[in-house]
């Protein structure tokens, strides 16, 4: 039995309990348009099973989700949206902006002058020193080593 949270909006969309405009319905992943698109054609790709975070999602499941993401992102260039580019976005965790606790990838078709932008205050700041970057890379390497 697939993992499911009856209170989750995305689980309910997969189950057909609430409406959505589907782009892909597969055995492992589903893609549908975002109800509040940041650009026309903005869609979400999700695993059918309920996983709250990346850490909870099996590698094979995530790999399948990303295969669907790639297929759709490439197809958008030749679609009615004639996207000149695509942004992919994942909010993993509340502090990262995750509002729906069912892991998902935003696929955002981009055209010149579409008004969508990503901004980080730190982009205007001075670059950190190389030693700082090296220290941070070391800390992340250690964490990756511990988990793999
Ligand atoms: P998050 O901030 O969690 O990365 O993004 C959640 C996204 O889900 C938002 O872009 C929001 O517009 C979208 N969303 C929330 N509720 C629904 C819904 O009921 N149906 C659809 N299609 N999208 C939803
Ligand atoms: Zn769910």
Coordinates of N, CA and C and ligand atoms in Angstrom, one line a residue:
X1 N 0.9 -1.2 0.0 CA 0.0 0.0 0.0 C 0.9 1.3 0.0
X2 N 0.6 2.2 -1.0 CA 1.5 3.4 -1.1 C 1.3 4.2 0.2
X3 N 2.4 4.9 0.5 CA 2.4 5.8 1.7 C 1.6 7.0 1.4
X4 N 0.6 7.3 2.2 CA -0.3 8.4 1.9 C -0.7 9.1 3.2
X5 N -0.9 10.4 3.1 CA -1.4 11.2 4.2 C -2.8 11.8 3.8
X6 N -3.8 11.3 4.4 CA -5.2 11.7 4.0 C -5.4 13.3 4.2
X7 N -4.6 13.9 5.0 CA -4.8 15.4 5.2 C -3.9 16.2 4.2
X8 N -3.1 15.5 3.3 CA -2.2 16.2 2.5 C -2.9 16.5 1.1
X9 N -2.8 17.8 0.7 CA -3.4 18.3 -0.5 C -2.9 17.5 -1.7
X10 N -1.6 17.3 -1.8 CA -1.0 16.6 -3.0 C -1.4 15.1 -3.0
X11 N -1.5 14.5 -1.8 CA -1.9 13.1 -1.8 C -3.4 13.0 -2.3
X12 N -4.1 14.0 -2.0 CA -5.5 14.0 -2.4 C -5.6 14.3 -3.9
X13 N -4.7 15.1 -4.4 CA -4.7 15.3 -5.9 C -4.4 14.0 -6.6
X14 N -3.3 13.3 -6.1 CA -2.9 12.0 -6.7 C -4.1 11.0 -6.7
X15 N -4.9 11.0 -5.6 CA -6.0 10.1 -5.4 C -7.2 10.5 -6.2
X16 N -7.2 11.7 -6.8 CA -8.3 12.2 -7.6 C -9.4 12.8 -6.7
X17 N -9.1 13.1 -5.5 CA -10.2 13.6 -4.5 C -10.4 15.1 -4.7
X18 N -9.4 15.8 -5.2 CA -9.6 17.2 -5.5 C -9.0 17.4 -6.9
X19 N -9.6 18.4 -7.6 CA -9.2 18.6 -9.0 C -7.8 19.2 -9.2
X20 N -7.2 18.8 -10.3 CA -6.0 19.4 -10.8 C -5.9 19.2 -12.3
X21 N -5.0 20.1 -12.9 CA -4.8 20.0 -14.3 C -3.6 19.3 -14.6
X22 N -3.7 18.0 -14.9 CA -2.6 17.1 -15.0 C -1.8 17.2 -16.3
X23 N -0.5 17.0 -16.2 CA 0.4 17.0 -17.3 C 1.0 15.5 -17.4
X24 N 1.1 14.9 -16.3 CA 1.6 13.5 -16.3 C 1.0 12.7 -15.1
X25 N 0.5 11.5 -15.4 CA 0.0 10.6 -14.3 C 0.6 9.3 -14.5
X26 N 1.6 9.0 -13.7 CA 2.3 7.7 -13.8 C 2.2 6.9 -12.6
X27 N 2.8 5.7 -12.5 CA 2.7 4.8 -11.4 C 3.5 5.4 -10.2
X28 N 4.5 6.2 -10.5 CA 5.4 6.6 -9.4 C 5.4 8.1 -9.2
X29 N 5.1 8.9 -10.3 CA 5.1 10.4 -10.2 C 3.9 11.0 -10.9
X30 N 3.6 12.2 -10.5 CA 2.5 12.9 -11.1 C 2.9 14.4 -11.3
X31 N 2.5 15.0 -12.4 CA 2.8 16.4 -12.7 C 1.5 17.1 -13.0
X32 N 1.3 18.3 -12.4 CA 0.1 19.1 -12.6 C 0.4 20.5 -12.4
X33 N -0.5 21.4 -13.0 CA -0.2 22.8 -13.0 C -0.4 23.4 -11.6
X34 N 0.5 24.3 -11.2 CA 0.3 25.0 -9.9 C -0.9 25.9 -9.9
X35 N -1.7 25.9 -8.9 CA -2.9 26.8 -8.9 C -2.6 28.2 -8.8
X36 N -1.4 28.5 -8.4 CA -1.0 30.0 -8.3 C 0.3 30.2 -9.0
X37 N 0.3 30.1 -10.4 CA 1.5 30.0 -11.2 C 2.3 31.3 -11.1
X38 N 3.6 31.2 -11.1 CA 4.5 32.4 -11.1 C 4.7 32.8 -12.6
X39 N 4.6 31.9 -13.5 CA 4.6 32.2 -14.9 C 3.6 31.2 -15.6
X40 N 3.0 31.5 -16.7 CA 2.1 30.6 -17.4 C 2.8 29.2 -17.6
X41 N 2.1 28.1 -17.2 CA 2.7 26.8 -17.4 C 3.5 26.3 -16.2
X42 N 3.6 27.1 -15.2 CA 4.3 26.7 -13.9 C 3.6 25.4 -13.4
X43 N 4.4 24.4 -13.2 CA 3.8 23.1 -12.8 C 4.7 22.5 -11.7
X44 N 4.1 21.4 -11.1 CA 4.7 20.7 -10.0 C 4.9 19.3 -10.3
X45 N 6.0 18.7 -10.0 CA 6.2 17.2 -10.2 C 6.4 16.6 -8.8
X46 N 5.6 15.6 -8.5 CA 5.7 15.0 -7.2 C 5.7 13.5 -7.2
X47 N 6.3 12.9 -6.2 CA 6.2 11.4 -6.1 C 4.7 11.1 -5.7
X48 N 4.2 10.0 -6.2 CA 2.8 9.7 -5.8 C 2.7 9.4 -4.3
X49 N 3.8 8.8 -3.8 CA 3.8 8.5 -2.3 C 4.0 9.7 -1.5
X50 N 3.5 9.8 -0.3 CA 3.7 10.9 0.5 C 5.1 10.8 1.2
X51 N 6.0 11.8 0.9 CA 7.3 11.9 1.5 C 7.4 13.4 1.8
X52 N 7.6 13.7 3.1 CA 7.6 15.1 3.5 C 8.9 15.9 3.0
X53 N 10.0 15.2 2.9 CA 11.2 15.8 2.6 C 12.1 15.0 1.7
X54 N 13.2 15.6 1.2 CA 14.1 14.9 0.3 C 14.7 13.7 1.1
X55 N 15.0 13.9 2.4 CA 15.6 12.8 3.2 C 14.7 11.6 3.3
X56 N 13.4 11.9 3.3 CA 12.4 10.8 3.4 C 12.2 10.0 2.1
X57 N 12.6 10.6 1.0 CA 12.3 10.1 -0.3 C 13.4 9.1 -0.8
X58 N 13.0 7.9 -1.2 CA 14.0 6.9 -1.7 C 14.7 7.5 -2.9
X59 N 16.0 7.1 -3.1 CA 16.8 7.6 -4.2 C 16.1 7.2 -5.5
X60 N 15.6 6.0 -5.6 CA 15.0 5.5 -6.9 C 13.7 6.3 -7.2
X61 N 13.0 6.7 -6.2 CA 11.7 7.5 -6.4 C 12.1 8.9 -6.8
X62 N 13.1 9.5 -6.2 CA 13.6 10.8 -6.5 C 14.1 10.8 -7.9
X63 N 14.9 9.8 -8.3 CA 15.4 9.7 -9.6 C 14.3 9.7 -10.7
X64 N 13.2 9.0 -10.4 CA 12.1 8.9 -11.3 C 11.4 10.3 -11.4
X65 N 11.2 10.9 -10.3 CA 10.6 12.3 -10.3 C 11.5 13.2 -11.2
X66 N 12.8 13.1 -11.1 CA 13.7 14.0 -11.9 C 13.7 13.6 -13.3
X67 N 13.5 12.4 -13.6 CA 13.3 12.0 -15.1 C 12.1 12.7 -15.7
X68 N 11.0 12.7 -14.9 CA 9.8 13.3 -15.4 C 10.0 14.8 -15.5
X69 N 10.7 15.4 -14.5 CA 11.0 16.8 -14.6 C 11.8 17.2 -15.8
X70 N 12.8 16.4 -16.1 CA 13.6 16.7 -17.3 C 12.8 16.6 -18.6
X71 N 12.0 15.5 -18.7 CA 11.2 15.3 -19.9 C 10.3 16.5 -20.1
X72 N 9.6 17.0 -19.1 CA 8.7 18.1 -19.2 C 9.4 19.4 -19.5
X73 N 10.5 19.6 -18.7 CA 11.3 20.9 -18.9 C 11.8 21.0 -20.4
X74 N 12.2 19.9 -20.9 CA 12.7 19.9 -22.3 C 11.5 20.2 -23.3
X75 N 10.4 19.5 -23.0 CA 9.2 19.6 -23.9 C 8.6 21.1 -23.8
X76 N 8.8 21.8 -22.7 CA 8.2 23.1 -22.6 C 8.8 24.0 -23.7
X77 N 10.0 23.8 -24.1 CA 10.6 24.7 -25.2 C 9.8 24.6 -26.5
X78 N 9.2 23.4 -26.7 CA 8.5 23.2 -28.0 C 7.0 23.3 -27.8
X79 N 6.6 23.7 -26.6 CA 5.1 23.8 -26.3 C 4.5 25.1 -26.6
X80 N 3.2 25.2 -26.3 CA 2.5 26.5 -26.5 C 3.1 27.6 -25.7
X81 N 3.9 27.3 -24.7 CA 4.5 28.4 -23.9 C 5.8 28.8 -24.5
X82 N 6.4 28.1 -25.5 CA 7.6 28.4 -26.2 C 8.6 29.0 -25.2
X83 N 8.8 28.2 -24.1 CA 9.8 28.7 -23.1 C 11.2 28.9 -23.7
X84 N 11.8 30.0 -23.3 CA 13.2 30.2 -23.7 C 14.1 29.6 -22.7
X85 N 13.6 29.3 -21.6 CA 14.4 28.7 -20.5 C 13.4 28.2 -19.4
X86 N 14.0 27.5 -18.5 CA 13.2 26.9 -17.4 C 13.9 27.0 -16.1
X87 N 13.2 27.3 -15.0 CA 13.8 27.3 -13.7 C 13.2 26.0 -13.0
X88 N 14.1 25.3 -12.3 CA 13.7 24.2 -11.4 C 13.9 24.7 -10.0
X89 N 12.9 24.4 -9.1 CA 13.0 24.9 -7.7 C 12.5 23.8 -6.8
X90 N 13.2 23.5 -5.7 CA 12.7 22.7 -4.7 C 12.9 23.4 -3.3
X91 N 11.8 23.5 -2.6 CA 11.9 24.0 -1.2 C 11.8 22.8 -0.3
X92 N 13.0 22.5 0.3 CA 13.1 21.3 1.2 C 13.2 21.9 2.6
X93 N 12.0 21.9 3.3 CA 12.0 22.4 4.7 C 11.3 23.8 4.7
X94 N 10.6 24.0 5.9 CA 9.8 25.2 6.0 C 10.7 26.5 5.9
X95 N 11.9 26.5 6.4 CA 12.7 27.7 6.4 C 13.2 28.0 4.9
X96 N 13.1 26.9 4.1 CA 13.4 27.1 2.6 C 12.2 27.5 1.8
X97 N 11.1 27.7 2.5 CA 9.9 28.2 1.8 C 8.9 27.1 1.5
X98 N 9.1 25.8 2.0 CA 8.2 24.7 1.7 C 6.9 24.9 2.5
X99 N 5.8 25.0 1.7 CA 4.5 25.2 2.3 C 3.7 23.9 2.3
X100 N 3.8 23.1 1.3 CA 3.1 21.9 1.2 C 4.1 20.7 1.6
X101 N 3.8 20.0 2.7 CA 4.8 19.0 3.2 C 4.7 17.7 2.5
X102 N 4.7 17.7 1.1 CA 4.8 16.6 0.3 C 5.8 17.0 -0.8
X103 N 7.0 16.3 -0.8 CA 8.1 16.8 -1.6 C 7.7 17.0 -3.0
X104 N 8.2 18.1 -3.6 CA 7.8 18.5 -5.0 C 8.8 19.3 -5.7
X105 N 8.9 19.3 -7.0 CA 9.8 20.1 -7.8 C 8.9 21.1 -8.6
X106 N 9.2 22.4 -8.5 CA 8.6 23.4 -9.3 C 9.3 23.4 -10.7
X107 N 8.5 23.4 -11.7 CA 9.1 23.6 -13.1 C 8.5 24.9 -13.6
X108 N 9.3 25.8 -13.9 CA 8.8 27.2 -14.2 C 9.3 27.6 -15.6
X109 N 8.4 27.6 -16.6 CA 8.8 28.0 -17.9 C 9.2 29.5 -17.9
X110 N 10.3 29.9 -18.6 CA 10.7 31.3 -18.6 C 10.7 31.9 -20.0
X111 N 10.3 33.1 -20.0 CA 10.4 33.9 -21.3 C 10.9 35.2 -20.9
X112 N 11.5 35.9 -21.8 CA 12.1 37.2 -21.6 C 11.0 38.2 -21.1
X113 N 11.3 38.9 -20.0 CA 10.4 39.9 -19.5 C 9.2 39.3 -18.8
X114 N 9.3 38.1 -18.3 CA 8.1 37.5 -17.7 C 7.9 37.9 -16.2
X115 N 8.8 38.7 -15.7 CA 8.6 39.3 -14.4 C 9.0 38.4 -13.2
X116 N 9.4 37.2 -13.5 CA 9.9 36.3 -12.4 C 11.3 36.5 -12.1
X117 N 11.7 36.7 -10.8 CA 13.1 36.8 -10.5 C 13.4 36.2 -9.2
X118 N 14.6 35.7 -9.0 CA 15.1 35.2 -7.7 C 16.1 36.2 -7.2
X119 N 16.0 36.5 -5.9 CA 16.9 37.5 -5.4 C 17.4 37.1 -4.0
X120 N 18.7 37.2 -3.8 CA 19.3 36.9 -2.5 C 20.1 38.2 -2.1
X121 N 19.9 38.6 -0.9 CA 20.6 39.8 -0.4 C 22.1 39.6 -0.5
X122 N 22.5 38.4 -0.3 CA 24.0 38.1 -0.2 C 24.7 38.3 -1.6
X123 N 23.9 38.3 -2.7 CA 24.5 38.5 -4.0 C 25.1 39.8 -4.1
X124 N 24.6 40.8 -3.3 CA 25.2 42.1 -3.3 C 26.4 42.3 -2.4
X125 N 26.6 41.3 -1.6 CA 27.7 41.4 -0.6 C 29.1 41.0 -1.2
X126 N 30.2 41.2 -0.4 CA 31.5 40.8 -0.9 C 31.6 39.3 -0.9
X127 N 32.4 38.8 -1.8 CA 32.6 37.3 -1.8 C 33.4 36.9 -0.6
X128 N 33.0 35.7 0.0 CA 33.8 35.2 1.1 C 35.2 34.8 0.7
X129 N 36.1 34.8 1.7 CA 37.5 34.4 1.4 C 37.6 32.9 1.0
X130 N 38.6 32.6 0.2 CA 38.8 31.2 -0.2 C 38.9 30.2 1.0
X131 N 39.6 30.7 2.1 CA 39.7 29.8 3.3 C 38.3 29.5 3.8
X132 N 37.4 30.5 3.8 CA 36.0 30.3 4.3 C 35.3 29.2 3.4
X133 N 35.5 29.4 2.1 CA 34.8 28.4 1.2 C 35.4 27.0 1.4
X134 N 36.7 26.9 1.5 CA 37.4 25.6 1.7 C 36.9 25.0 3.0
X135 N 36.8 25.8 4.1 CA 36.3 25.2 5.4 C 34.9 24.7 5.2
X136 N 34.1 25.5 4.6 CA 32.7 25.1 4.4 C 32.6 23.8 3.5
X137 N 33.4 23.8 2.5 CA 33.4 22.6 1.6 C 33.8 21.3 2.4
X138 N 34.8 21.5 3.3 CA 35.2 20.4 4.2 C 34.1 19.9 5.1
X139 N 33.4 20.9 5.7 CA 32.3 20.5 6.6 C 31.2 19.7 5.8
X140 N 30.9 20.1 4.6 CA 29.9 19.5 3.8 C 30.4 18.1 3.4
X141 N 31.7 18.0 2.9 CA 32.2 16.7 2.6 C 32.1 15.7 3.7
X142 N 32.4 16.2 4.9 CA 32.4 15.3 6.1 C 30.9 14.8 6.3
X143 N 30.0 15.8 6.2 CA 28.6 15.4 6.4 C 28.1 14.4 5.3
X144 N 28.5 14.6 4.1 CA 28.1 13.7 3.0 C 28.7 12.3 3.3
X145 N 30.0 12.3 3.7 CA 30.7 11.0 4.0 C 30.0 10.2 5.1
X146 N 29.5 10.9 6.1 CA 28.8 10.3 7.2 C 27.5 9.7 6.8
X147 N 26.9 10.3 5.8 CA 25.5 9.8 5.4 C 25.5 8.7 4.3
X148 N 26.6 8.7 3.5 CA 26.6 7.8 2.4 C 27.0 6.3 2.7
Ligands
LIG1 P1 6.1 25.2 -1.8 O1 6.1 26.6 -1.3 O2 5.7 24.2 -0.8 O3 7.4 24.9 -2.6 O4 5.0 25.3 -3.0 C1 3.7 24.8 -2.9 C2 3.0 25.2 -4.2 O5 1.8 24.4 -4.3 C3 2.7 26.6 -4.3 O6 3.3 27.2 -5.5 C4 1.2 26.7 -4.4 O7 0.7 27.6 -5.3 C5 0.8 25.2 -4.8 N1 -0.4 24.7 -4.3 C6 -0.9 24.8 -3.1 N2 -2.1 24.2 -3.0 C7 -2.4 23.7 -4.2 C8 -3.5 23.0 -4.8 O8 -4.5 22.7 -4.1 N3 -3.4 22.7 -6.1 C9 -2.3 23.0 -6.9 N4 -2.4 22.6 -8.1 N5 -1.3 23.7 -6.4 C10 -1.3 24.0 -5.1
LIG2 ZN1 1.1 13.9 0.5

